[in-house]
Amino acid sequence: DSGVTQTPKHLITATGQRVTLRCSPRSGDLSVYWYQQSLDQGLQFLIQYYNGEERAKGNILERFSAQQFPDLHSELNLSSLELGDSALYFCASSVSESSGNTIYFGEGSWLTVV
Amino acid sequence: AQSVTQLGSHVSVSEGALVLLRCNYSSSVPPYLFWYVQYPNQGLQLLLKYTSAATLVKGINGFEAEFKKSETSFHLTKPSAHMSDAAEYFCAVSKGSARQLTFGSGTQLTVLP
């Protein structure tokens, strides 16, 4: 158990819908990362927050957004869903942004868009 | 820009044989390198990491990796494969202002009885 908690574990929804994925980082970790894992794109970095502030963006679509709340949990919002958004979404956390910090991953949220 | 390349999307070894999973990085400065493992239907688990302290890094489950600057490599090895090692393995480099991980494409390890 990495200590990173993600909910829901599985989600099936229809095209055009909106979903919210939730992440609780490890106790004491200030940095939260979101990744998408799909068969065709592999593991892609989406976005990162540190202590409530957005710090880096990767290959995140405009239909997607995220935030980190004062209690440090984070949510990833996916809207106007398309079939191609079906993927495993990981949340990860680390203590800080220092290079070499270990980044711990949750077990992911499986999203299926039908 | 820093990136990693994993050679071989699928590797099969017999139980008890040497495991060698290849990772090469491209970087103009010494990188921070990681190996993660993903078991079926599970998240990513850190096996080991290189942060410039020692070139030979020992990780969990008997795995180790050696950082070779001259070859820009960080190959993962295990002397004797076990059935439980069957999983997908990802090499990653820490990059960017937020030190996010950039992953290789992964290597699926199959262990044959």
PDB file of C-alpha atoms in Angstrom:
ATOM      1  CA  ASP A   1       0.000   0.000   0.000  1.00  0.00           C
ATOM      2  CA  SER A   2       1.591   3.249  -1.205  1.00  0.00           C
ATOM      3  CA  GLY A   3      -0.589   5.444   0.980  1.00  0.00           C
ATOM      4  CA  VAL A   4      -2.072   7.236  -2.034  1.00  0.00           C
ATOM      5  CA  THR A   5      -5.816   6.668  -2.210  1.00  0.00           C
ATOM      6  CA  GLN A   6      -7.859   7.039  -5.364  1.00  0.00           C
ATOM      7  CA  THR A   7     -11.609   6.834  -5.839  1.00  0.00           C
ATOM      8  CA  PRO A   8     -13.491   5.458  -7.622  1.00  0.00           C
ATOM      9  CA  LYS A   9     -11.515   2.382  -8.662  1.00  0.00           C
ATOM     10  CA  HIS A  10     -13.744   1.722 -11.636  1.00  0.00           C
ATOM     11  CA  LEU A  11     -16.089   3.999 -13.529  1.00  0.00           C
ATOM     12  CA  ILE A  12     -18.192   3.446 -16.631  1.00  0.00           C
ATOM     13  CA  THR A  13     -19.837   6.425 -18.250  1.00  0.00           C
ATOM     14  CA  ALA A  14     -21.234   7.547 -21.576  1.00  0.00           C
ATOM     15  CA  THR A  15     -19.727   9.831 -24.166  1.00  0.00           C
ATOM     16  CA  GLY A  16     -20.366  13.499 -23.517  1.00  0.00           C
ATOM     17  CA  GLN A  17     -20.566  13.037 -19.766  1.00  0.00           C
ATOM     18  CA  ARG A  18     -18.403  14.523 -17.022  1.00  0.00           C
ATOM     19  CA  VAL A  19     -16.648  12.652 -14.218  1.00  0.00           C
ATOM     20  CA  THR A  20     -14.521  13.561 -11.225  1.00  0.00           C
ATOM     21  CA  LEU A  21     -11.662  11.430  -9.973  1.00  0.00           C
ATOM     22  CA  ARG A  22     -10.480  11.952  -6.443  1.00  0.00           C
ATOM     23  CA  CYS A  23      -7.066  11.489  -4.883  1.00  0.00           C
ATOM     24  CA  SER A  24      -5.801  11.642  -1.317  1.00  0.00           C
ATOM     25  CA  PRO A  25      -1.997  11.896  -1.203  1.00  0.00           C
ATOM     26  CA  ARG A  26       0.249  10.224   1.331  1.00  0.00           C
ATOM     27  CA  SER A  27       0.215  11.881   4.712  1.00  0.00           C
ATOM     28  CA  GLY A  28       2.626  14.825   4.625  1.00  0.00           C
ATOM     29  CA  ASP A  29       3.046  14.907   0.856  1.00  0.00           C
ATOM     30  CA  LEU A  30       2.508  18.344  -0.660  1.00  0.00           C
ATOM     31  CA  SER A  31       2.932  17.496  -4.320  1.00  0.00           C
ATOM     32  CA  VAL A  32       0.276  15.689  -6.344  1.00  0.00           C
ATOM     33  CA  TYR A  33       0.665  14.413  -9.892  1.00  0.00           C
ATOM     34  CA  TRP A  34      -1.897  13.030 -12.338  1.00  0.00           C
ATOM     35  CA  TYR A  35      -0.998  10.543 -15.052  1.00  0.00           C
ATOM     36  CA  GLN A  36      -2.974   8.810 -17.766  1.00  0.00           C
ATOM     37  CA  GLN A  37      -2.129   5.284 -18.887  1.00  0.00           C
ATOM     38  CA  SER A  38      -3.566   4.013 -22.153  1.00  0.00           C
ATOM     39  CA  LEU A  39      -2.557   1.293 -24.575  1.00  0.00           C
ATOM     40  CA  ASP A  40      -1.696   3.661 -27.396  1.00  0.00           C
ATOM     41  CA  GLN A  41      -0.140   6.549 -25.431  1.00  0.00           C
ATOM     42  CA  GLY A  42       1.512   4.718 -22.566  1.00  0.00           C
ATOM     43  CA  LEU A  43       2.033   6.624 -19.317  1.00  0.00           C
ATOM     44  CA  GLN A  44       1.514  10.326 -19.872  1.00  0.00           C
ATOM     45  CA  PHE A  45       1.976  13.105 -17.348  1.00  0.00           C
ATOM     46  CA  LEU A  46      -1.093  15.327 -17.149  1.00  0.00           C
ATOM     47  CA  ILE A  47      -0.652  17.915 -14.432  1.00  0.00           C
ATOM     48  CA  GLN A  48       1.001  18.599 -11.088  1.00  0.00           C
ATOM     49  CA  TYR A  49       0.045  20.627  -8.043  1.00  0.00           C
ATOM     50  CA  TYR A  50       2.150  21.655  -5.109  1.00  0.00           C
ATOM     51  CA  ASN A  51       0.505  22.847  -1.923  1.00  0.00           C
ATOM     52  CA  GLY A  52      -2.572  24.004  -3.776  1.00  0.00           C
ATOM     53  CA  GLU A  53      -0.854  25.660  -6.707  1.00  0.00           C
ATOM     54  CA  GLU A  54      -0.594  24.362 -10.251  1.00  0.00           C
ATOM     55  CA  ARG A  55       3.082  23.864 -11.048  1.00  0.00           C
ATOM     56  CA  ALA A  56       3.361  21.965 -14.309  1.00  0.00           C
ATOM     57  CA  LYS A  57       1.182  20.847 -17.172  1.00  0.00           C
ATOM     58  CA  GLY A  58       1.814  17.968 -19.490  1.00  0.00           C
ATOM     59  CA  ASN A  59      -0.367  16.460 -22.157  1.00  0.00           C
ATOM     60  CA  ILE A  60      -3.628  17.488 -20.550  1.00  0.00           C
ATOM     61  CA  LEU A  61      -6.589  18.206 -22.798  1.00  0.00           C
ATOM     62  CA  GLU A  62      -8.538  21.428 -22.406  1.00  0.00           C
ATOM     63  CA  ARG A  63     -11.583  19.307 -21.517  1.00  0.00           C
ATOM     64  CA  PHE A  64      -9.700  18.140 -18.437  1.00  0.00           C
ATOM     65  CA  SER A  65      -8.982  20.186 -15.344  1.00  0.00           C
ATOM     66  CA  ALA A  66      -7.690  19.559 -11.853  1.00  0.00           C
ATOM     67  CA  GLN A  67      -7.329  21.245  -8.527  1.00  0.00           C
ATOM     68  CA  GLN A  68      -5.737  20.656  -5.165  1.00  0.00           C
ATOM     69  CA  PHE A  69      -7.678  21.652  -2.091  1.00  0.00           C
ATOM     70  CA  PRO A  70      -6.428  23.131   1.220  1.00  0.00           C
ATOM     71  CA  ASP A  71      -6.493  19.677   2.807  1.00  0.00           C
ATOM     72  CA  LEU A  72      -4.167  18.621  -0.072  1.00  0.00           C
ATOM     73  CA  HIS A  73      -6.522  16.168  -1.704  1.00  0.00           C
ATOM     74  CA  SER A  74      -6.880  16.586  -5.437  1.00  0.00           C
ATOM     75  CA  GLU A  75      -9.566  16.094  -8.031  1.00  0.00           C
ATOM     76  CA  LEU A  76      -9.258  15.524 -11.756  1.00  0.00           C
ATOM     77  CA  ASN A  77     -12.303  16.607 -13.732  1.00  0.00           C
ATOM     78  CA  LEU A  78     -12.895  15.101 -17.151  1.00  0.00           C
ATOM     79  CA  SER A  79     -15.673  16.591 -19.272  1.00  0.00           C
ATOM     80  CA  SER A  80     -17.262  16.039 -22.688  1.00  0.00           C
ATOM     81  CA  LEU A  81     -15.895  12.540 -22.517  1.00  0.00           C
ATOM     82  CA  GLU A  82     -14.924  10.702 -25.676  1.00  0.00           C
ATOM     83  CA  LEU A  83     -14.271   7.029 -26.285  1.00  0.00           C
ATOM     84  CA  GLY A  84     -10.561   7.770 -26.478  1.00  0.00           C
ATOM     85  CA  ASP A  85     -10.546   9.030 -22.902  1.00  0.00           C
ATOM     86  CA  SER A  86     -10.960   5.473 -21.676  1.00  0.00           C
ATOM     87  CA  ALA A  87      -7.811   4.821 -19.685  1.00  0.00           C
ATOM     88  CA  LEU A  88      -6.325   4.198 -16.283  1.00  0.00           C
ATOM     89  CA  TYR A  89      -5.783   7.460 -14.426  1.00  0.00           C
ATOM     90  CA  PHE A  90      -3.124   7.507 -11.748  1.00  0.00           C
ATOM     91  CA  CYS A  91      -2.622   9.945  -8.966  1.00  0.00           C
ATOM     92  CA  ALA A  92       0.803  10.137  -7.373  1.00  0.00           C
ATOM     93  CA  SER A  93       2.334  12.159  -4.583  1.00  0.00           C
ATOM     94  CA  SER A  94       5.683  13.163  -3.183  1.00  0.00           C
ATOM     95  CA  VAL A  95       6.939  15.162  -0.244  1.00  0.00           C
ATOM     96  CA  SER A  96       8.307  18.011  -2.327  1.00  0.00           C
ATOM     97  CA  GLU A  97       9.426  18.904  -5.828  1.00  0.00           C
ATOM     98  CA  SER A  98      13.076  18.085  -5.305  1.00  0.00           C
ATOM     99  CA  SER A  99      14.741  16.012  -7.986  1.00  0.00           C
ATOM    100  CA  GLY A 100      15.145  12.453  -6.933  1.00  0.00           C
ATOM    101  CA  ASN A 101      12.177  12.498  -4.591  1.00  0.00           C
ATOM    102  CA  THR A 102      10.296   9.256  -4.628  1.00  0.00           C
ATOM    103  CA  ILE A 103       6.898   9.635  -6.253  1.00  0.00           C
ATOM    104  CA  TYR A 104       4.336   7.201  -4.880  1.00  0.00           C
ATOM    105  CA  PHE A 105       1.459   6.041  -7.056  1.00  0.00           C
ATOM    106  CA  GLY A 106      -2.071   5.099  -6.181  1.00  0.00           C
ATOM    107  CA  GLU A 107      -3.755   2.052  -7.680  1.00  0.00           C
ATOM    108  CA  GLY A 108      -5.518   4.136 -10.270  1.00  0.00           C
ATOM    109  CA  SER A 109      -9.050   4.808 -11.438  1.00  0.00           C
ATOM    110  CA  TRP A 110     -10.204   2.790 -14.412  1.00  0.00           C
ATOM    111  CA  LEU A 111     -12.386   4.933 -16.664  1.00  0.00           C
ATOM    112  CA  THR A 112     -14.395   3.319 -19.421  1.00  0.00           C
ATOM    113  CA  VAL A 113     -16.317   5.587 -21.782  1.00  0.00           C
ATOM    114  CA  VAL A 114     -19.026   3.838 -23.782  1.00  0.00           C
TER     115      VAL A 114
ATOM    116  CA  ALA B   1      15.215  17.359 -23.119  1.00  0.00           C
ATOM    117  CA  GLN B   2      15.389  14.250 -21.014  1.00  0.00           C
ATOM    118  CA  SER B   3      13.769  11.023 -22.098  1.00  0.00           C
ATOM    119  CA  VAL B   4      14.139   7.304 -21.690  1.00  0.00           C
ATOM    120  CA  THR B   5      14.040   4.462 -24.183  1.00  0.00           C
ATOM    121  CA  GLN B   6      13.262   0.921 -23.184  1.00  0.00           C
ATOM    122  CA  LEU B   7      14.536  -1.665 -25.641  1.00  0.00           C
ATOM    123  CA  GLY B   8      12.232  -4.619 -25.997  1.00  0.00           C
ATOM    124  CA  SER B   9       8.541  -4.294 -25.282  1.00  0.00           C
ATOM    125  CA  HIS B  10       8.385  -7.985 -24.336  1.00  0.00           C
ATOM    126  CA  VAL B  11      11.026 -10.101 -22.639  1.00  0.00           C
ATOM    127  CA  SER B  12      10.650 -13.772 -21.758  1.00  0.00           C
ATOM    128  CA  VAL B  13      12.953 -15.655 -19.426  1.00  0.00           C
ATOM    129  CA  SER B  14      12.858 -19.051 -17.796  1.00  0.00           C
ATOM    130  CA  GLU B  15      12.389 -19.320 -14.064  1.00  0.00           C
ATOM    131  CA  GLY B  16      15.814 -19.129 -12.445  1.00  0.00           C
ATOM    132  CA  ALA B  17      17.417 -17.342 -15.392  1.00  0.00           C
ATOM    133  CA  LEU B  18      18.942 -13.882 -15.429  1.00  0.00           C
ATOM    134  CA  VAL B  19      16.578 -10.976 -15.967  1.00  0.00           C
ATOM    135  CA  LEU B  20      17.924  -8.038 -17.986  1.00  0.00           C
ATOM    136  CA  LEU B  21      15.637  -5.151 -18.894  1.00  0.00           C
ATOM    137  CA  ARG B  22      17.225  -2.343 -20.861  1.00  0.00           C
ATOM    138  CA  CYS B  23      16.824   1.387 -20.403  1.00  0.00           C
ATOM    139  CA  ASN B  24      18.767   4.176 -22.063  1.00  0.00           C
ATOM    140  CA  TYR B  25      18.369   7.818 -21.241  1.00  0.00           C
ATOM    141  CA  SER B  26      19.124  10.976 -23.120  1.00  0.00           C
ATOM    142  CA  SER B  27      20.223  13.876 -21.044  1.00  0.00           C
ATOM    143  CA  SER B  28      22.754  16.643 -21.075  1.00  0.00           C
ATOM    144  CA  VAL B  29      23.102  16.526 -17.306  1.00  0.00           C
ATOM    145  CA  PRO B  30      23.183  13.638 -14.837  1.00  0.00           C
ATOM    146  CA  PRO B  31      19.588  12.530 -14.493  1.00  0.00           C
ATOM    147  CA  TYR B  32      17.553  11.037 -11.717  1.00  0.00           C
ATOM    148  CA  LEU B  33      16.409   7.629 -12.895  1.00  0.00           C
ATOM    149  CA  PHE B  34      13.800   5.236 -11.601  1.00  0.00           C
ATOM    150  CA  TRP B  35      12.455   1.767 -12.225  1.00  0.00           C
ATOM    151  CA  TYR B  36       8.832   1.044 -11.423  1.00  0.00           C
ATOM    152  CA  VAL B  37       6.931  -2.235 -11.634  1.00  0.00           C
ATOM    153  CA  GLN B  38       3.253  -2.671 -12.421  1.00  0.00           C
ATOM    154  CA  TYR B  39       1.621  -5.982 -11.570  1.00  0.00           C
ATOM    155  CA  PRO B  40      -1.632  -6.856 -13.349  1.00  0.00           C
ATOM    156  CA  ASN B  41      -4.486  -4.602 -12.308  1.00  0.00           C
ATOM    157  CA  GLN B  42      -2.334  -2.735  -9.820  1.00  0.00           C
ATOM    158  CA  GLY B  43      -0.615   0.612  -9.530  1.00  0.00           C
ATOM    159  CA  LEU B  44       3.040   1.445 -10.010  1.00  0.00           C
ATOM    160  CA  GLN B  45       5.484   0.386  -7.342  1.00  0.00           C
ATOM    161  CA  LEU B  46       8.978   1.820  -7.040  1.00  0.00           C
ATOM    162  CA  LEU B  47      11.704  -0.817  -7.459  1.00  0.00           C
ATOM    163  CA  LEU B  48      14.727   1.449  -7.159  1.00  0.00           C
ATOM    164  CA  LYS B  49      16.086   4.883  -7.980  1.00  0.00           C
ATOM    165  CA  TYR B  50      19.379   6.490  -8.939  1.00  0.00           C
ATOM    166  CA  THR B  51      20.108   9.903  -7.483  1.00  0.00           C
ATOM    167  CA  SER B  52      23.878  10.132  -8.119  1.00  0.00           C
ATOM    168  CA  ALA B  53      24.915   8.643  -4.780  1.00  0.00           C
ATOM    169  CA  ALA B  54      26.126   5.262  -6.063  1.00  0.00           C
ATOM    170  CA  THR B  55      26.209   3.878  -9.573  1.00  0.00           C
ATOM    171  CA  LEU B  56      25.004   0.411  -8.517  1.00  0.00           C
ATOM    172  CA  VAL B  57      21.580   0.697  -6.991  1.00  0.00           C
ATOM    173  CA  LYS B  58      19.904  -2.130  -5.137  1.00  0.00           C
ATOM    174  CA  GLY B  59      16.148  -2.277  -4.990  1.00  0.00           C
ATOM    175  CA  ILE B  60      13.383  -4.447  -3.685  1.00  0.00           C
ATOM    176  CA  ASN B  61      12.700  -8.075  -4.609  1.00  0.00           C
ATOM    177  CA  GLY B  62      16.345  -8.750  -5.534  1.00  0.00           C
ATOM    178  CA  PHE B  63      16.494  -6.254  -8.399  1.00  0.00           C
ATOM    179  CA  GLU B  64      19.389  -3.914  -9.028  1.00  0.00           C
ATOM    180  CA  ALA B  65      20.416  -1.437 -11.699  1.00  0.00           C
ATOM    181  CA  GLU B  66      23.707   0.097 -12.704  1.00  0.00           C
ATOM    182  CA  PHE B  67      24.050   3.669 -13.906  1.00  0.00           C
ATOM    183  CA  LYS B  68      26.592   3.847 -16.730  1.00  0.00           C
ATOM    184  CA  LYS B  69      27.209   7.399 -17.853  1.00  0.00           C
ATOM    185  CA  SER B  70      29.452   6.382 -20.743  1.00  0.00           C
ATOM    186  CA  GLU B  71      26.660   4.237 -22.171  1.00  0.00           C
ATOM    187  CA  THR B  72      23.784   6.479 -20.982  1.00  0.00           C
ATOM    188  CA  SER B  73      22.179   3.338 -19.627  1.00  0.00           C
ATOM    189  CA  PHE B  74      20.348   2.227 -16.500  1.00  0.00           C
ATOM    190  CA  HIS B  75      19.588  -1.435 -17.117  1.00  0.00           C
ATOM    191  CA  LEU B  76      17.611  -3.449 -14.570  1.00  0.00           C
ATOM    192  CA  THR B  77      18.834  -6.913 -13.606  1.00  0.00           C
ATOM    193  CA  LYS B  78      17.950  -9.782 -11.321  1.00  0.00           C
ATOM    194  CA  PRO B  79      20.169 -12.859 -11.083  1.00  0.00           C
ATOM    195  CA  SER B  80      17.381 -15.412 -10.877  1.00  0.00           C
ATOM    196  CA  ALA B  81      13.851 -14.860 -12.149  1.00  0.00           C
ATOM    197  CA  HIS B  82      10.855 -15.967 -10.130  1.00  0.00           C
ATOM    198  CA  MET B  83       7.354 -16.556 -11.406  1.00  0.00           C
ATOM    199  CA  SER B  84       6.152 -13.668  -9.250  1.00  0.00           C
ATOM    200  CA  ASP B  85       8.381 -11.262 -11.227  1.00  0.00           C
ATOM    201  CA  ALA B  86       6.019 -11.427 -14.196  1.00  0.00           C
ATOM    202  CA  ALA B  87       4.825  -7.850 -14.618  1.00  0.00           C
ATOM    203  CA  GLU B  88       5.386  -4.715 -16.655  1.00  0.00           C
ATOM    204  CA  TYR B  89       8.467  -2.678 -15.859  1.00  0.00           C
ATOM    205  CA  PHE B  90       8.893   1.018 -16.529  1.00  0.00           C
ATOM    206  CA  CYS B  91      12.033   3.093 -16.587  1.00  0.00           C
ATOM    207  CA  ALA B  92      11.525   6.781 -15.820  1.00  0.00           C
ATOM    208  CA  VAL B  93      13.498   9.990 -15.588  1.00  0.00           C
ATOM    209  CA  SER B  94      12.740  12.966 -13.399  1.00  0.00           C
ATOM    210  CA  LYS B  95      12.509  16.144 -15.421  1.00  0.00           C
ATOM    211  CA  GLY B  96      10.807  19.466 -15.703  1.00  0.00           C
ATOM    212  CA  SER B  97      10.280  22.304 -13.265  1.00  0.00           C
ATOM    213  CA  ALA B  98       8.016  20.132 -11.168  1.00  0.00           C
ATOM    214  CA  ARG B  99      10.321  17.125 -11.385  1.00  0.00           C
ATOM    215  CA  GLN B 100       7.561  15.042 -12.868  1.00  0.00           C
ATOM    216  CA  LEU B 101       8.445  11.596 -14.172  1.00  0.00           C
ATOM    217  CA  THR B 102       8.743  10.857 -17.861  1.00  0.00           C
ATOM    218  CA  PHE B 103       8.261   7.161 -18.497  1.00  0.00           C
ATOM    219  CA  GLY B 104       9.563   4.790 -21.091  1.00  0.00           C
ATOM    220  CA  SER B 105       7.143   2.660 -23.045  1.00  0.00           C
ATOM    221  CA  GLY B 106       7.481  -0.271 -20.668  1.00  0.00           C
ATOM    222  CA  THR B 107       8.729  -3.851 -20.910  1.00  0.00           C
ATOM    223  CA  GLN B 108       6.413  -6.760 -20.254  1.00  0.00           C
ATOM    224  CA  LEU B 109       8.343  -9.526 -18.492  1.00  0.00           C
ATOM    225  CA  THR B 110       7.101 -13.092 -18.847  1.00  0.00           C
ATOM    226  CA  VAL B 111       8.637 -15.810 -16.681  1.00  0.00           C
ATOM    227  CA  LEU B 112       8.361 -19.305 -18.125  1.00  0.00           C
ATOM    228  CA  PRO B 113       8.212 -22.360 -15.869  1.00  0.00           C
TER     229      PRO B 113
END
